[in-house]
PDB file of C-alpha atoms in Angstrom:
ATOM      1  CA  UNK X  26     -10.627  46.089 -61.550  1.00  0.00           C
ATOM      2  CA  UNK X  27     -12.724  47.412 -58.729  1.00  0.00           C
ATOM      3  CA  UNK X  28     -16.037  46.833 -60.415  1.00  0.00           C
ATOM      4  CA  UNK X  29     -14.949  43.376 -61.404  1.00  0.00           C
ATOM      5  CA  UNK X  30     -14.149  42.676 -57.764  1.00  0.00           C
ATOM      6  CA  UNK X  31     -17.576  43.976 -56.809  1.00  0.00           C
ATOM      7  CA  UNK X  32     -19.601  42.086 -59.410  1.00  0.00           C
ATOM      8  CA  UNK X  33     -17.976  38.611 -58.655  1.00  0.00           C
ATOM      9  CA  UNK X  34     -18.580  38.907 -54.968  1.00  0.00           C
ATOM     10  CA  UNK X  35     -20.959  36.188 -53.953  1.00  0.00           C
ATOM     11  CA  UNK X  36     -21.882  38.025 -50.685  1.00  0.00           C
ATOM     12  CA  UNK X  37     -20.498  38.589 -47.194  1.00  0.00           C
ATOM     13  CA  UNK X  38     -19.494  36.786 -44.050  1.00  0.00           C
ATOM     14  CA  UNK X  39     -21.185  37.953 -40.742  1.00  0.00           C
ATOM     15  CA  UNK X  40     -18.677  37.220 -38.014  1.00  0.00           C
ATOM     16  CA  UNK X  41     -21.108  37.911 -35.283  1.00  0.00           C
ATOM     17  CA  UNK X  42     -19.809  36.190 -32.254  1.00  0.00           C
ATOM     18  CA  UNK X  43     -17.695  33.688 -33.898  1.00  0.00           C
ATOM     19  CA  UNK X  44     -14.815  34.425 -31.532  1.00  0.00           C
ATOM     20  CA  UNK X  45     -16.818  32.626 -28.915  1.00  0.00           C
ATOM     21  CA  UNK X  46     -16.197  29.223 -30.579  1.00  0.00           C
ATOM     22  CA  UNK X  47     -16.942  27.008 -27.657  1.00  0.00           C
ATOM     23  CA  UNK X  48     -20.240  28.851 -26.748  1.00  0.00           C
ATOM     24  CA  UNK X  49     -22.216  28.822 -30.034  1.00  0.00           C
ATOM     25  CA  UNK X  50     -24.625  26.193 -28.628  1.00  0.00           C
ATOM     26  CA  UNK X  51     -25.169  28.297 -25.601  1.00  0.00           C
ATOM     27  CA  UNK X  52     -25.566  31.433 -27.515  1.00  0.00           C
ATOM     28  CA  UNK X  53     -28.164  29.652 -29.809  1.00  0.00           C
ATOM     29  CA  UNK X  54     -30.303  28.809 -26.691  1.00  0.00           C
ATOM     30  CA  UNK X  55     -30.050  32.236 -25.184  1.00  0.00           C
ATOM     31  CA  UNK X  56     -31.063  33.978 -28.465  1.00  0.00           C
ATOM     32  CA  UNK X  57     -33.745  31.402 -29.106  1.00  0.00           C
ATOM     33  CA  UNK X  58     -35.244  32.033 -25.765  1.00  0.00           C
ATOM     34  CA  UNK X  59     -35.024  35.862 -26.231  1.00  0.00           C
ATOM     35  CA  UNK X  60     -36.720  35.492 -29.687  1.00  0.00           C
ATOM     36  CA  UNK X  61     -39.541  33.450 -28.370  1.00  0.00           C
ATOM     37  CA  UNK X  62     -40.131  35.965 -25.479  1.00  0.00           C
ATOM     38  CA  UNK X  63     -40.064  38.843 -27.959  1.00  0.00           C
ATOM     39  CA  UNK X  64     -42.582  37.089 -30.220  1.00  0.00           C
ATOM     40  CA  UNK X  65     -44.878  35.956 -27.355  1.00  0.00           C
ATOM     41  CA  UNK X  66     -44.654  39.083 -25.378  1.00  0.00           C
ATOM     42  CA  UNK X  67     -45.231  41.561 -28.187  1.00  0.00           C
ATOM     43  CA  UNK X  68     -47.700  39.253 -29.875  1.00  0.00           C
ATOM     44  CA  UNK X  69     -49.924  39.307 -26.779  1.00  0.00           C
ATOM     45  CA  UNK X  70     -49.899  42.985 -26.586  1.00  0.00           C
ATOM     46  CA  UNK X  71     -51.013  43.118 -30.335  1.00  0.00           C
ATOM     47  CA  UNK X  72     -53.673  40.379 -29.773  1.00  0.00           C
ATOM     48  CA  UNK X  73     -55.045  42.092 -26.598  1.00  0.00           C
ATOM     49  CA  UNK X  74     -55.172  45.660 -28.075  1.00  0.00           C
ATOM     50  CA  UNK X  75     -56.902  44.453 -31.185  1.00  0.00           C
ATOM     51  CA  UNK X  76     -59.564  42.143 -29.547  1.00  0.00           C
ATOM     52  CA  UNK X  77     -60.422  44.412 -26.585  1.00  0.00           C
ATOM     53  CA  UNK X  78     -62.528  47.500 -27.667  1.00  0.00           C
ATOM     54  CA  UNK X  79     -61.750  49.107 -24.507  1.00  0.00           C
ATOM     55  CA  UNK X  80     -58.120  49.348 -25.497  1.00  0.00           C
ATOM     56  CA  UNK X  81     -58.949  51.070 -28.911  1.00  0.00           C
ATOM     57  CA  UNK X  82     -57.707  54.369 -27.546  1.00  0.00           C
ATOM     58  CA  UNK X  83     -54.705  56.411 -28.843  1.00  0.00           C
ATOM     59  CA  UNK X  84     -52.226  55.245 -26.323  1.00  0.00           C
ATOM     60  CA  UNK X  85     -52.992  51.501 -27.157  1.00  0.00           C
ATOM     61  CA  UNK X  86     -53.120  52.158 -30.895  1.00  0.00           C
ATOM     62  CA  UNK X  87     -49.528  53.385 -30.694  1.00  0.00           C
ATOM     63  CA  UNK X  88     -48.468  50.582 -28.318  1.00  0.00           C
ATOM     64  CA  UNK X  89     -49.911  47.961 -30.759  1.00  0.00           C
ATOM     65  CA  UNK X  90     -48.007  49.418 -33.650  1.00  0.00           C
ATOM     66  CA  UNK X  91     -44.842  49.583 -31.525  1.00  0.00           C
ATOM     67  CA  UNK X  92     -45.177  45.973 -30.585  1.00  0.00           C
ATOM     68  CA  UNK X  93     -45.707  44.949 -34.333  1.00  0.00           C
ATOM     69  CA  UNK X  94     -42.520  46.882 -35.184  1.00  0.00           C
ATOM     70  CA  UNK X  95     -40.577  45.260 -32.361  1.00  0.00           C
ATOM     71  CA  UNK X  96     -41.627  41.786 -33.759  1.00  0.00           C
ATOM     72  CA  UNK X  97     -40.588  42.677 -37.329  1.00  0.00           C
ATOM     73  CA  UNK X  98     -37.451  44.549 -36.018  1.00  0.00           C
ATOM     74  CA  UNK X  99     -35.971  41.409 -34.284  1.00  0.00           C
ATOM     75  CA  UNK X 100     -37.260  39.095 -37.049  1.00  0.00           C
ATOM     76  CA  UNK X 101     -34.803  40.843 -39.453  1.00  0.00           C
ATOM     77  CA  UNK X 102     -31.742  39.883 -37.474  1.00  0.00           C
ATOM     78  CA  UNK X 103     -32.332  37.251 -34.986  1.00  0.00           C
ATOM     79  CA  UNK X 104     -33.201  34.273 -37.335  1.00  0.00           C
ATOM     80  CA  UNK X 105     -29.933  34.847 -39.223  1.00  0.00           C
ATOM     81  CA  UNK X 106     -28.097  34.925 -35.829  1.00  0.00           C
ATOM     82  CA  UNK X 107     -29.686  31.707 -34.773  1.00  0.00           C
ATOM     83  CA  UNK X 108     -28.848  29.999 -38.201  1.00  0.00           C
ATOM     84  CA  UNK X 109     -25.173  31.266 -37.943  1.00  0.00           C
ATOM     85  CA  UNK X 110     -24.938  29.766 -34.428  1.00  0.00           C
ATOM     86  CA  UNK X 111     -26.061  26.325 -35.639  1.00  0.00           C
ATOM     87  CA  UNK X 112     -24.154  26.122 -38.833  1.00  0.00           C
ATOM     88  CA  UNK X 113     -21.294  28.085 -37.649  1.00  0.00           C
ATOM     89  CA  UNK X 114     -21.425  29.827 -41.161  1.00  0.00           C
ATOM     90  CA  UNK X 115     -22.026  33.585 -41.341  1.00  0.00           C
ATOM     91  CA  UNK X 116     -22.323  33.701 -44.935  1.00  0.00           C
ATOM     92  CA  UNK X 117     -25.102  36.133 -46.259  1.00  0.00           C
ATOM     93  CA  UNK X 118     -25.797  36.908 -49.938  1.00  0.00           C
ATOM     94  CA  UNK X 119     -25.347  40.454 -51.342  1.00  0.00           C
ATOM     95  CA  UNK X 120     -29.002  40.778 -51.814  1.00  0.00           C
ATOM     96  CA  UNK X 121     -29.837  39.392 -48.419  1.00  0.00           C
ATOM     97  CA  UNK X 122     -27.452  41.743 -46.681  1.00  0.00           C
ATOM     98  CA  UNK X 123     -28.876  44.784 -48.455  1.00  0.00           C
ATOM     99  CA  UNK X 124     -32.431  43.771 -47.543  1.00  0.00           C
ATOM    100  CA  UNK X 125     -31.373  43.297 -43.972  1.00  0.00           C
ATOM    101  CA  UNK X 126     -29.833  46.673 -43.754  1.00  0.00           C
ATOM    102  CA  UNK X 127     -32.948  48.227 -45.494  1.00  0.00           C
ATOM    103  CA  UNK X 128     -35.426  46.740 -43.200  1.00  0.00           C
ATOM    104  CA  UNK X 129     -33.447  47.241 -39.869  1.00  0.00           C
ATOM    105  CA  UNK X 130     -33.114  50.971 -40.846  1.00  0.00           C
ATOM    106  CA  UNK X 131     -36.820  51.163 -41.846  1.00  0.00           C
ATOM    107  CA  UNK X 132     -38.004  49.556 -38.669  1.00  0.00           C
ATOM    108  CA  UNK X 133     -35.557  51.300 -36.522  1.00  0.00           C
ATOM    109  CA  UNK X 134     -36.461  54.720 -37.792  1.00  0.00           C
ATOM    110  CA  UNK X 135     -40.285  54.035 -37.556  1.00  0.00           C
ATOM    111  CA  UNK X 136     -39.771  53.081 -33.935  1.00  0.00           C
ATOM    112  CA  UNK X 137     -38.272  56.422 -33.326  1.00  0.00           C
ATOM    113  CA  UNK X 138     -41.194  58.282 -34.748  1.00  0.00           C
ATOM    114  CA  UNK X 139     -43.753  56.059 -32.938  1.00  0.00           C
ATOM    115  CA  UNK X 140     -42.038  56.761 -29.597  1.00  0.00           C
ATOM    116  CA  UNK X 141     -42.274  60.434 -30.418  1.00  0.00           C
ATOM    117  CA  UNK X 142     -45.931  60.093 -31.287  1.00  0.00           C
ATOM    118  CA  UNK X 143     -46.562  58.310 -27.859  1.00  0.00           C
ATOM    119  CA  UNK X 144     -44.794  61.177 -26.007  1.00  0.00           C
ATOM    120  CA  UNK X 145     -47.036  63.654 -27.812  1.00  0.00           C
ATOM    121  CA  UNK X 146     -50.083  61.598 -26.674  1.00  0.00           C
ATOM    122  CA  UNK X 147     -49.002  61.670 -23.180  1.00  0.00           C
ATOM    123  CA  UNK X 148     -48.387  65.506 -23.334  1.00  0.00           C
ATOM    124  CA  UNK X 149     -51.819  66.105 -24.640  1.00  0.00           C
ATOM    125  CA  UNK X 150     -53.414  63.721 -22.086  1.00  0.00           C
ATOM    126  CA  UNK X 151     -51.647  65.509 -19.049  1.00  0.00           C
ATOM    127  CA  UNK X 152     -51.253  69.076 -20.182  1.00  0.00           C
ATOM    128  CA  UNK X 153     -54.559  69.469 -22.151  1.00  0.00           C
ATOM    129  CA  UNK X 154     -56.889  66.796 -20.815  1.00  0.00           C
ATOM    130  CA  UNK X 155     -60.063  68.649 -21.727  1.00  0.00           C
ATOM    131  CA  UNK X 156     -58.937  68.745 -25.476  1.00  0.00           C
ATOM    132  CA  UNK X 157     -57.597  65.174 -25.436  1.00  0.00           C
ATOM    133  CA  UNK X 158     -60.607  63.539 -27.164  1.00  0.00           C
ATOM    134  CA  UNK X 159     -60.751  66.312 -29.689  1.00  0.00           C
ATOM    135  CA  UNK X 160     -57.007  66.427 -30.473  1.00  0.00           C
ATOM    136  CA  UNK X 161     -56.168  62.645 -30.371  1.00  0.00           C
ATOM    137  CA  UNK X 162     -58.887  61.242 -32.563  1.00  0.00           C
ATOM    138  CA  UNK X 163     -58.656  57.937 -34.306  1.00  0.00           C
ATOM    139  CA  UNK X 164     -57.930  59.660 -37.672  1.00  0.00           C
ATOM    140  CA  UNK X 165     -55.143  61.642 -36.230  1.00  0.00           C
ATOM    141  CA  UNK X 166     -53.621  58.638 -34.571  1.00  0.00           C
ATOM    142  CA  UNK X 167     -53.864  56.658 -38.019  1.00  0.00           C
ATOM    143  CA  UNK X 168     -52.050  59.486 -39.787  1.00  0.00           C
ATOM    144  CA  UNK X 169     -49.316  59.601 -37.202  1.00  0.00           C
ATOM    145  CA  UNK X 170     -48.704  55.992 -37.430  1.00  0.00           C
ATOM    146  CA  UNK X 171     -48.740  55.992 -41.312  1.00  0.00           C
ATOM    147  CA  UNK X 172     -46.445  59.072 -41.244  1.00  0.00           C
ATOM    148  CA  UNK X 173     -44.024  57.152 -38.965  1.00  0.00           C
ATOM    149  CA  UNK X 174     -43.625  54.466 -41.794  1.00  0.00           C
ATOM    150  CA  UNK X 175     -43.935  56.629 -44.840  1.00  0.00           C
ATOM    151  CA  UNK X 176     -41.251  59.263 -43.966  1.00  0.00           C
ATOM    152  CA  UNK X 177     -38.730  56.351 -43.430  1.00  0.00           C
ATOM    153  CA  UNK X 178     -39.458  54.258 -46.630  1.00  0.00           C
ATOM    154  CA  UNK X 179     -37.671  56.519 -49.331  1.00  0.00           C
ATOM    155  CA  UNK X 180     -34.901  57.859 -47.184  1.00  0.00           C
ATOM    156  CA  UNK X 181     -33.615  54.484 -46.013  1.00  0.00           C
ATOM    157  CA  UNK X 182     -34.022  52.890 -49.499  1.00  0.00           C
ATOM    158  CA  UNK X 183     -31.699  55.671 -50.598  1.00  0.00           C
ATOM    159  CA  UNK X 184     -29.282  54.932 -47.659  1.00  0.00           C
ATOM    160  CA  UNK X 185     -29.134  51.241 -48.538  1.00  0.00           C
ATOM    161  CA  UNK X 186     -28.725  51.973 -52.170  1.00  0.00           C
ATOM    162  CA  UNK X 187     -25.974  54.439 -51.637  1.00  0.00           C
ATOM    163  CA  UNK X 188     -23.998  51.927 -49.475  1.00  0.00           C
ATOM    164  CA  UNK X 189     -24.406  48.939 -51.787  1.00  0.00           C
ATOM    165  CA  UNK X 190     -23.385  51.005 -54.818  1.00  0.00           C
ATOM    166  CA  UNK X 191     -19.935  51.180 -53.382  1.00  0.00           C
ATOM    167  CA  UNK X 192     -17.138  48.684 -54.490  1.00  0.00           C
ATOM    168  CA  UNK X 193     -16.209  46.164 -51.872  1.00  0.00           C
ATOM    169  CA  UNK X 194     -12.618  44.929 -52.140  1.00  0.00           C
ATOM    170  CA  UNK X 195     -10.516  42.373 -50.363  1.00  0.00           C
ATOM    171  CA  UNK X 196     -12.097  41.083 -47.198  1.00  0.00           C
ATOM    172  CA  UNK X 197     -15.893  40.649 -47.128  1.00  0.00           C
ATOM    173  CA  UNK X 198     -16.055  39.774 -43.468  1.00  0.00           C
ATOM    174  CA  UNK X 199     -18.427  42.021 -41.562  1.00  0.00           C
ATOM    175  CA  UNK X 200     -17.431  42.271 -37.906  1.00  0.00           C
ATOM    176  CA  UNK X 201     -20.912  42.528 -36.723  1.00  0.00           C
ATOM    177  CA  UNK X 202     -24.020  40.151 -36.212  1.00  0.00           C
ATOM    178  CA  UNK X 203     -26.067  41.955 -38.972  1.00  0.00           C
ATOM    179  CA  UNK X 204     -25.530  44.109 -41.989  1.00  0.00           C
ATOM    180  CA  UNK X 205     -25.289  47.610 -40.431  1.00  0.00           C
ATOM    181  CA  UNK X 206     -23.894  50.664 -42.210  1.00  0.00           C
ATOM    182  CA  UNK X 207     -20.659  51.390 -40.234  1.00  0.00           C
ATOM    183  CA  UNK X 208     -18.973  47.945 -40.579  1.00  0.00           C
ATOM    184  CA  UNK X 209     -19.956  47.777 -44.185  1.00  0.00           C
ATOM    185  CA  UNK X 210     -18.327  51.076 -45.043  1.00  0.00           C
ATOM    186  CA  UNK X 211     -15.065  49.877 -43.541  1.00  0.00           C
ATOM    187  CA  UNK X 212     -14.994  47.196 -46.248  1.00  0.00           C
ATOM    188  CA  UNK X 213     -15.176  49.568 -49.064  1.00  0.00           C
ATOM    189  CA  UNK X 214     -11.983  50.335 -51.025  1.00  0.00           C
ATOM    190  CA  UNK X 215     -13.089  53.867 -51.934  1.00  0.00           C
ATOM    191  CA  UNK X 216     -13.378  57.025 -49.943  1.00  0.00           C
ATOM    192  CA  UNK X 217     -16.795  56.832 -47.876  1.00  0.00           C
ATOM    193  CA  UNK X 218     -16.738  60.458 -46.576  1.00  0.00           C
ATOM    194  CA  UNK X 219     -20.151  61.358 -48.170  1.00  0.00           C
ATOM    195  CA  UNK X 220     -21.643  58.073 -47.010  1.00  0.00           C
ATOM    196  CA  UNK X 221     -20.696  58.998 -43.445  1.00  0.00           C
ATOM    197  CA  UNK X 222     -22.144  62.313 -43.965  1.00  0.00           C
ATOM    198  CA  UNK X 223     -25.468  60.856 -45.087  1.00  0.00           C
ATOM    199  CA  UNK X 224     -25.383  58.447 -42.007  1.00  0.00           C
ATOM    200  CA  UNK X 225     -24.912  61.427 -39.744  1.00  0.00           C
ATOM    201  CA  UNK X 226     -27.654  63.465 -41.496  1.00  0.00           C
ATOM    202  CA  UNK X 227     -30.116  60.401 -41.381  1.00  0.00           C
ATOM    203  CA  UNK X 228     -29.134  60.013 -37.591  1.00  0.00           C
ATOM    204  CA  UNK X 229     -30.052  63.758 -37.078  1.00  0.00           C
ATOM    205  CA  UNK X 230     -33.404  63.223 -38.827  1.00  0.00           C
ATOM    206  CA  UNK X 231     -34.489  59.753 -37.361  1.00  0.00           C
ATOM    207  CA  UNK X 232     -32.798  59.806 -34.148  1.00  0.00           C
ATOM    208  CA  UNK X 233     -32.269  63.366 -32.883  1.00  0.00           C
ATOM    209  CA  UNK X 234     -35.373  64.933 -34.198  1.00  0.00           C
ATOM    210  CA  UNK X 235     -37.764  62.484 -32.484  1.00  0.00           C
ATOM    211  CA  UNK X 236     -35.601  62.595 -29.427  1.00  0.00           C
ATOM    212  CA  UNK X 237     -35.888  66.349 -29.137  1.00  0.00           C
ATOM    213  CA  UNK X 238     -39.705  66.047 -29.765  1.00  0.00           C
ATOM    214  CA  UNK X 239     -39.872  63.534 -26.912  1.00  0.00           C
ATOM    215  CA  UNK X 240     -37.633  65.695 -24.773  1.00  0.00           C
ATOM    216  CA  UNK X 241     -39.743  68.827 -25.415  1.00  0.00           C
ATOM    217  CA  UNK X 242     -42.988  66.833 -24.405  1.00  0.00           C
ATOM    218  CA  UNK X 243     -41.474  65.600 -21.241  1.00  0.00           C
ATOM    219  CA  UNK X 244     -40.252  68.990 -20.322  1.00  0.00           C
ATOM    220  CA  UNK X 245     -43.831  70.276 -20.516  1.00  0.00           C
ATOM    221  CA  UNK X 246     -45.212  67.132 -18.803  1.00  0.00           C
ATOM    222  CA  UNK X 247     -42.842  67.617 -15.922  1.00  0.00           C
ATOM    223  CA  UNK X 248     -43.727  71.225 -15.568  1.00  0.00           C
ATOM    224  CA  UNK X 249     -47.353  70.485 -15.449  1.00  0.00           C
ATOM    225  CA  UNK X 250     -46.881  67.576 -12.940  1.00  0.00           C
ATOM    226  CA  UNK X 251     -44.950  69.777 -10.548  1.00  0.00           C
ATOM    227  CA  UNK X 252     -47.794  72.339 -10.701  1.00  0.00           C
ATOM    228  CA  UNK X 253     -50.384  69.689  -9.525  1.00  0.00           C
ATOM    229  CA  UNK X 254     -51.635  70.345  -5.924  1.00  0.00           C
ATOM    230  CA  UNK X 255     -51.800  66.814  -4.542  1.00  0.00           C
ATOM    231  CA  UNK X 256     -49.001  64.086  -4.281  1.00  0.00           C
ATOM    232  CA  UNK X 257     -51.558  61.551  -5.408  1.00  0.00           C
ATOM    233  CA  UNK X 258     -52.309  63.400  -8.660  1.00  0.00           C
ATOM    234  CA  UNK X 259     -48.654  63.767  -9.221  1.00  0.00           C
ATOM    235  CA  UNK X 260     -47.974  60.034  -8.923  1.00  0.00           C
ATOM    236  CA  UNK X 261     -50.925  59.164 -11.251  1.00  0.00           C
ATOM    237  CA  UNK X 262     -49.712  61.557 -13.960  1.00  0.00           C
ATOM    238  CA  UNK X 263     -46.213  60.223 -13.618  1.00  0.00           C
ATOM    239  CA  UNK X 264     -47.347  56.495 -13.605  1.00  0.00           C
ATOM    240  CA  UNK X 265     -48.985  57.156 -17.073  1.00  0.00           C
ATOM    241  CA  UNK X 266     -45.596  58.097 -18.483  1.00  0.00           C
ATOM    242  CA  UNK X 267     -43.156  55.894 -16.703  1.00  0.00           C
ATOM    243  CA  UNK X 268     -43.561  52.815 -18.982  1.00  0.00           C
ATOM    244  CA  UNK X 269     -42.956  54.991 -22.121  1.00  0.00           C
ATOM    245  CA  UNK X 270     -40.063  56.790 -20.649  1.00  0.00           C
ATOM    246  CA  UNK X 271     -38.207  53.520 -19.641  1.00  0.00           C
ATOM    247  CA  UNK X 272     -38.569  52.269 -23.210  1.00  0.00           C
ATOM    248  CA  UNK X 273     -37.285  55.530 -24.599  1.00  0.00           C
ATOM    249  CA  UNK X 274     -34.236  55.510 -22.276  1.00  0.00           C
ATOM    250  CA  UNK X 275     -33.348  52.024 -23.207  1.00  0.00           C
ATOM    251  CA  UNK X 276     -33.843  52.374 -26.947  1.00  0.00           C
ATOM    252  CA  UNK X 277     -32.432  55.869 -27.501  1.00  0.00           C
ATOM    253  CA  UNK X 278     -29.524  55.556 -24.868  1.00  0.00           C
ATOM    254  CA  UNK X 279     -28.145  52.576 -26.981  1.00  0.00           C
ATOM    255  CA  UNK X 280     -28.941  53.670 -30.382  1.00  0.00           C
ATOM    256  CA  UNK X 281     -27.678  57.246 -30.040  1.00  0.00           C
ATOM    257  CA  UNK X 282     -24.420  56.051 -28.481  1.00  0.00           C
ATOM    258  CA  UNK X 283     -23.854  53.474 -31.207  1.00  0.00           C
ATOM    259  CA  UNK X 284     -24.468  55.910 -34.097  1.00  0.00           C
ATOM    260  CA  UNK X 285     -23.191  59.240 -32.760  1.00  0.00           C
ATOM    261  CA  UNK X 286     -20.347  58.388 -30.630  1.00  0.00           C
ATOM    262  CA  UNK X 287     -16.658  58.888 -31.600  1.00  0.00           C
ATOM    263  CA  UNK X 288     -15.192  55.656 -33.120  1.00  0.00           C
ATOM    264  CA  UNK X 289     -11.699  56.481 -31.652  1.00  0.00           C
ATOM    265  CA  UNK X 290     -10.477  53.991 -29.195  1.00  0.00           C
ATOM    266  CA  UNK X 291     -13.771  52.118 -29.122  1.00  0.00           C
ATOM    267  CA  UNK X 292     -13.811  48.259 -29.472  1.00  0.00           C
ATOM    268  CA  UNK X 293     -15.850  46.373 -31.926  1.00  0.00           C
ATOM    269  CA  UNK X 294     -17.260  44.313 -29.069  1.00  0.00           C
ATOM    270  CA  UNK X 295     -18.604  47.553 -27.426  1.00  0.00           C
ATOM    271  CA  UNK X 296     -20.496  48.442 -30.839  1.00  0.00           C
ATOM    272  CA  UNK X 297     -21.995  44.954 -30.894  1.00  0.00           C
ATOM    273  CA  UNK X 298     -23.066  45.171 -27.196  1.00  0.00           C
ATOM    274  CA  UNK X 299     -24.816  48.560 -27.791  1.00  0.00           C
ATOM    275  CA  UNK X 300     -26.420  47.158 -30.983  1.00  0.00           C
ATOM    276  CA  UNK X 301     -27.757  44.197 -29.030  1.00  0.00           C
ATOM    277  CA  UNK X 302     -29.561  46.690 -26.677  1.00  0.00           C
ATOM    278  CA  UNK X 303     -31.558  48.469 -29.152  1.00  0.00           C
ATOM    279  CA  UNK X 304     -32.172  45.478 -31.613  1.00  0.00           C
ATOM    280  CA  UNK X 305     -32.911  42.689 -29.040  1.00  0.00           C
ATOM    281  CA  UNK X 306     -32.894  43.832 -25.292  1.00  0.00           C
ATOM    282  CA  UNK X 307     -35.414  46.699 -25.826  1.00  0.00           C
ATOM    283  CA  UNK X 308     -37.861  44.623 -27.793  1.00  0.00           C
ATOM    284  CA  UNK X 309     -37.701  41.892 -25.123  1.00  0.00           C
ATOM    285  CA  UNK X 310     -38.374  44.192 -22.238  1.00  0.00           C
ATOM    286  CA  UNK X 311     -41.037  46.246 -24.014  1.00  0.00           C
ATOM    287  CA  UNK X 312     -44.090  43.965 -23.268  1.00  0.00           C
ATOM    288  CA  UNK X 313     -42.902  43.452 -19.625  1.00  0.00           C
ATOM    289  CA  UNK X 314     -42.569  47.226 -19.026  1.00  0.00           C
ATOM    290  CA  UNK X 315     -46.014  47.992 -20.616  1.00  0.00           C
ATOM    291  CA  UNK X 316     -48.027  44.933 -19.473  1.00  0.00           C
ATOM    292  CA  UNK X 317     -46.814  44.113 -15.941  1.00  0.00           C
ATOM    293  CA  UNK X 318     -47.319  47.783 -14.767  1.00  0.00           C
ATOM    294  CA  UNK X 319     -50.592  48.283 -16.809  1.00  0.00           C
ATOM    295  CA  UNK X 320     -53.793  47.220 -15.083  1.00  0.00           C
ATOM    296  CA  UNK X 321     -55.835  47.729 -18.150  1.00  0.00           C
ATOM    297  CA  UNK X 322     -53.701  45.343 -20.227  1.00  0.00           C
ATOM    298  CA  UNK X 323     -53.720  42.685 -17.510  1.00  0.00           C
ATOM    299  CA  UNK X 324     -57.558  43.031 -17.054  1.00  0.00           C
ATOM    300  CA  UNK X 325     -58.129  42.849 -20.883  1.00  0.00           C
ATOM    301  CA  UNK X 326     -56.015  39.654 -21.069  1.00  0.00           C
ATOM    302  CA  UNK X 327     -57.810  37.943 -18.170  1.00  0.00           C
ATOM    303  CA  UNK X 328     -61.078  38.972 -19.832  1.00  0.00           C
ATOM    304  CA  UNK X 329     -60.157  37.463 -23.188  1.00  0.00           C
ATOM    305  CA  UNK X 330     -58.847  34.256 -21.602  1.00  0.00           C
ATOM    306  CA  UNK X 331     -62.066  33.930 -19.527  1.00  0.00           C
ATOM    307  CA  UNK X 332     -60.713  34.727 -16.062  1.00  0.00           C
ATOM    308  CA  UNK X 333     -62.418  36.799 -13.390  1.00  0.00           C
TER     309      UNK X 333
END
């Protein structure tokens, strides 16, 4: 009977923000503006760092890939959210839900490792500046970027397969704005203990491990900065890390809270708000954090556009 229910299921219903029935038009406008800002802002960073040869350095290679990941990451969830706001129909096919989950996990995990690679780049630049060009070669950067993608592909495919092999009985309403693992596990009519264990293990690998690598890098960077003789050199060293540190705080603060916090007493609205931060808010602020405080990016953009 369970397998029969599972095979006849046409898909799921994403409830999203359907409780705000009178504000769907406003939500559509807000999410559309956010999506356009994400595409434009991150697209400009990709465009500028590709065209300007002066920005073909390790830091900007990582930033270019991070911006590309942000564009893809939001494109997995936001278009469906926009369609649901217009049609007020949150239906999503079984295959579409599985694909949305897989790519959101893949891109989120890739972003974690890219942020760790950027932290290592800053560590080498500040703590071992004389060895920087020998250590952070183009080949090394390419391998680090490729590794960030490749390590995620098989693991998250297994994660998605493990979840969608479960039987889903009764209600097929996902109380979320995209197909995430925790709300989907709540719909299963069998024990999901081992699925929750795999989610926790994946969080350790793709959230906690890169986070500790970032933390170790910044502990060593801070130690080196404190040893610098002049205030000016300290400020210059810190300014090269501030943008990356801001993005890490926004992304990791919300993602780790959402995936590792206790569910006891937490509301579904809190989970949705935290998910909005790491899926939408961080990608929106990323280009502003990196470009508005970065003279090299602004100079390169003016040069490409023909300004003085």
